[in-house]
Structures are given as C-alpha cells and as structure tokens.
mmCIF file of C-alpha atoms in Angstrom:
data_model
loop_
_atom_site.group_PDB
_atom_site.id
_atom_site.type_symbol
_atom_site.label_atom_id
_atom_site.label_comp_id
_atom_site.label_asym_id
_atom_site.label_seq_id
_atom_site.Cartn_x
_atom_site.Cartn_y
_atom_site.Cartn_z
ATOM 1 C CA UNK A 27 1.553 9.419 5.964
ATOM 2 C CA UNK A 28 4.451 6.984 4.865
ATOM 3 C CA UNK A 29 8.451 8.098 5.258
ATOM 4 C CA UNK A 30 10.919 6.180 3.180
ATOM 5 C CA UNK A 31 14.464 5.975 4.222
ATOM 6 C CA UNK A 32 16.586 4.291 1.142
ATOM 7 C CA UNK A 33 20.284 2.652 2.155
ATOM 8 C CA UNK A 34 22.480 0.280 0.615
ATOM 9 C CA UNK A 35 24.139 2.635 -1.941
ATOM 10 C CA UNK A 36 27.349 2.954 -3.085
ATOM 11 C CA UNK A 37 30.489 2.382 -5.885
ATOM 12 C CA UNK A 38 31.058 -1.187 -7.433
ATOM 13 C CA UNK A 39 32.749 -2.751 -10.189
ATOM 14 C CA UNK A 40 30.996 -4.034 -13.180
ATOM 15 C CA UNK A 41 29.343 -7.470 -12.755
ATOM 16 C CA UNK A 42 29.080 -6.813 -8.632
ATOM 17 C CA UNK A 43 26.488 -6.902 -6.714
ATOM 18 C CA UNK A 44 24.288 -4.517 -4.421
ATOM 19 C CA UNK A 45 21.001 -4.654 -2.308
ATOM 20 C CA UNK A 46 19.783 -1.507 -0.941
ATOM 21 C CA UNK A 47 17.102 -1.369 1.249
ATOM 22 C CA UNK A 48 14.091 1.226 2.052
ATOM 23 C CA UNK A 49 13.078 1.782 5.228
ATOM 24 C CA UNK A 50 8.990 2.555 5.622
ATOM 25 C CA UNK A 51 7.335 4.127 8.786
ATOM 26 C CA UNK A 52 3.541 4.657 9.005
ATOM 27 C CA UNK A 53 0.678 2.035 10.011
ATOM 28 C CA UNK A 54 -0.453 1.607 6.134
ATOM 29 C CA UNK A 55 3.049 -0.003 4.876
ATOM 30 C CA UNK A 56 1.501 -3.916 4.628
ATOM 31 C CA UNK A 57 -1.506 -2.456 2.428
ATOM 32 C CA UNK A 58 1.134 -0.433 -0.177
ATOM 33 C CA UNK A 59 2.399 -0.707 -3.238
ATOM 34 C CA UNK A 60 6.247 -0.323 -3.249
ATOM 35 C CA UNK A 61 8.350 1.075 -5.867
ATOM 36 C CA UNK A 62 11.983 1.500 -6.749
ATOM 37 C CA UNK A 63 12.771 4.160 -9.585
ATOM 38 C CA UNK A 64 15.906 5.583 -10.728
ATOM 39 C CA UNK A 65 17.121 8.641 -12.501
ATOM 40 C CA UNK A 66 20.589 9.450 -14.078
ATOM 41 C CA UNK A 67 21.844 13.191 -14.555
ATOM 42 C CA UNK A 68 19.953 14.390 -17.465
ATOM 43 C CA UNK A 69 17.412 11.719 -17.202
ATOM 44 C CA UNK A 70 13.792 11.345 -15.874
ATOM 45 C CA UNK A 71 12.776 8.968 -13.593
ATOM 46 C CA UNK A 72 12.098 5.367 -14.348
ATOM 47 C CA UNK A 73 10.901 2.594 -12.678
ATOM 48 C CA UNK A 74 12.884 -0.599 -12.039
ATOM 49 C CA UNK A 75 11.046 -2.405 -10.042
ATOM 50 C CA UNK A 76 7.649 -2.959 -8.366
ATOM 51 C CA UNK A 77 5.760 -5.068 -5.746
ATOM 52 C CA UNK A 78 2.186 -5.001 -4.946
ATOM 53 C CA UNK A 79 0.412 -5.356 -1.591
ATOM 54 C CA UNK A 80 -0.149 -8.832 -1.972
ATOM 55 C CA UNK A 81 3.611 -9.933 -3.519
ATOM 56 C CA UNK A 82 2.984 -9.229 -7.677
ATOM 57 C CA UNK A 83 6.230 -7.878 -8.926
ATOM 58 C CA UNK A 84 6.935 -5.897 -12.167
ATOM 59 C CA UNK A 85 10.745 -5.372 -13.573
ATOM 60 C CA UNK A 86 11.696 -2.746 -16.102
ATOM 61 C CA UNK A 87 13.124 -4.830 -18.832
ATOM 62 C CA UNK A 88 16.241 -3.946 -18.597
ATOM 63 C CA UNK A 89 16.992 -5.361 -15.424
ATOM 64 C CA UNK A 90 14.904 -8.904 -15.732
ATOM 65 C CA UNK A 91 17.144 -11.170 -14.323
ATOM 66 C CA UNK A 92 19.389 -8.808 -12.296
ATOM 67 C CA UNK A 93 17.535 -7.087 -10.091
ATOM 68 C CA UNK A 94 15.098 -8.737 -7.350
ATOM 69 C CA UNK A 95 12.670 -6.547 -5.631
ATOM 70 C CA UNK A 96 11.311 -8.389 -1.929
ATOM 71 C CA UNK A 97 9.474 -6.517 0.998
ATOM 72 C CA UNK A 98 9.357 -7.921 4.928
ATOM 73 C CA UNK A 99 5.800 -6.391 6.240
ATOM 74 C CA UNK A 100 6.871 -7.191 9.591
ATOM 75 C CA UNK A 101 9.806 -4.851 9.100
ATOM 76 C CA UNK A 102 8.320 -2.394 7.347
ATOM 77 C CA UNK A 103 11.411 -2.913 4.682
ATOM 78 C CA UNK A 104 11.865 -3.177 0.696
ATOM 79 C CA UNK A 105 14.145 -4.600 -0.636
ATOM 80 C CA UNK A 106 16.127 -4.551 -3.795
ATOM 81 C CA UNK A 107 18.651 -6.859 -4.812
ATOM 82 C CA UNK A 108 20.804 -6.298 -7.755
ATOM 83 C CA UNK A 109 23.447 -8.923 -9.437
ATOM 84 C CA UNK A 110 25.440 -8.684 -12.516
ATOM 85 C CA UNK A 111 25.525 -4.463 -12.346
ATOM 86 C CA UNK A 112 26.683 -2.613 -15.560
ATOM 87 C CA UNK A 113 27.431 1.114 -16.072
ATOM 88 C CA UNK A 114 24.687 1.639 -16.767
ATOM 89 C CA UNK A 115 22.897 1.165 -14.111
ATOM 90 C CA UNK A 116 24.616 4.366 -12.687
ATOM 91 C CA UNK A 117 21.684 6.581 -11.146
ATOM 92 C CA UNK A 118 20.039 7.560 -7.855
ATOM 93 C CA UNK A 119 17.566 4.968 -6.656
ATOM 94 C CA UNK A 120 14.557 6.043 -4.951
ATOM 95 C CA UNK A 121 11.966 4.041 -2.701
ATOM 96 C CA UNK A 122 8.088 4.598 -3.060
ATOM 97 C CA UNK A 123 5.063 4.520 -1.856
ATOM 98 C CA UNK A 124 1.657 4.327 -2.876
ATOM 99 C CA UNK A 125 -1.486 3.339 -1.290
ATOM 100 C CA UNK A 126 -3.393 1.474 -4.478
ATOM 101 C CA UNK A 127 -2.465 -1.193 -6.443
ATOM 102 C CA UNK A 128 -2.868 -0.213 -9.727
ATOM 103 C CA UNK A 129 -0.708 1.134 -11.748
ATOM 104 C CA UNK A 130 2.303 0.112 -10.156
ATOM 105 C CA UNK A 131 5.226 0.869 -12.844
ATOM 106 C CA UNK A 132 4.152 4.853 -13.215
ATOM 107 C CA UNK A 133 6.163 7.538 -11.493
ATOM 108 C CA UNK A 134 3.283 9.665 -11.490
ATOM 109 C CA UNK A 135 1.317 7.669 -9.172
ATOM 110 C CA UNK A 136 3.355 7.552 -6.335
ATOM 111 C CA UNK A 137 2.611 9.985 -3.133
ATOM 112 C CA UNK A 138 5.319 8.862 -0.764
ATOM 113 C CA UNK A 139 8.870 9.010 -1.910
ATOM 114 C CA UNK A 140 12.722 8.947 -0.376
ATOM 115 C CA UNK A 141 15.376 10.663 -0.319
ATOM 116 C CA UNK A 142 17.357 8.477 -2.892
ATOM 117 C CA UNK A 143 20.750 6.847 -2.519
ATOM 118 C CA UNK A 144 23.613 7.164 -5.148
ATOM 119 C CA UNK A 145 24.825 3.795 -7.000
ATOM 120 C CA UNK A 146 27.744 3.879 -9.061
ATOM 121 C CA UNK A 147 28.844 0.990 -11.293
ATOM 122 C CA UNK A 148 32.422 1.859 -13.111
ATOM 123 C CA UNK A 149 33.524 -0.254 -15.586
#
C-alpha cells in the first residue's frame, strides 16, 4: 500500500514558477513508477510527467522544457518543477503510484493516487 500526499500548489502569474512536491509512504516507493497528471474542470486526466524506477522520464509535450519531474528515494519524495507557467496550465495536479514500469504515461495504470493540489496560473 502506497499514500501520496501532493503540496506545493497555489496562484502565480504567467511566466512564474512552481515545484510541488508528493509525499510517498509505504516500503515499495524506490521500486515505483511515479506519475504526475492533471485535470482541468471539464477535462479528463492527463499525464504531464513520468519517472520510472530506475530514473527514465516521459513529458507530455506540452510541457517539454517547462516542467522537470525528479524523485529523492531516500525521502520517499517526487518532485515536479515547473518554469515558464501559462494559463493554461490551470488544473489540479495529482501524484501517482504504480508498482511496474511499463506503461508509465497512462492514467489507467496507476493504483495509488493523491489527493491533488490546485495550481492556478492567471494571465
């Protein structure tokens, strides 16, 4: 079992920058895929960004070269940093979990989620 606790949320101006972090509890954290996805009001959930077990990160494309996911296995902590925010980028963000490699950028495939954390960009 895996509990994900997002933070880092919040309201900035266009072009500023955030990093939230997630929080992970549970002895299997080092050996898990870790996701961040986001979903706007009367939108489904999409991935931004995604990090293997073993470091291989995957970016939605329209945040290549903004956003930078990172994880500390020590800490049990993901990471994502993200420069240059637009509007658009207005959504929840959740942190996930999953405990297989494959697959990595599909909502569907993810057994361990958070609570979310709202990030507002105005323009």
């Amino acid at each position: 079992q895996v509990q994900l606790v997002e933070s880092g949320g919040g309201l900035v101006q266009a072009g500023g920058s955030l990093i939230l972090s997630c929080a992970a509890s549970g002895r299997t954290f080092s050996s898990s895929a870790m996701g961040w996805f986001r979903q706007a009001p009367g939108k489904q959930r999409d991935v931004v960004a995604a990090i293997t077990s073993g470091g291989s990160t995957y970016y939605a494309d329209s945040v290549k070269g903004r956003f930078t996911i990172s994880r500390d296995n020590a800490k049990n902590m993901v990471y994502l940093q993200m420069n240059s925010l637009k509007p658009e980028d207005t959504a929840v963000y959740y942190c996930a979990a999953k405990n297989s490699n494959n697959r990595v950028t599909l909502t569907t495939t993810y057994s361990y989620w958070g609570q979310g954390t709202q990030v507002t960009v105005s323009s």
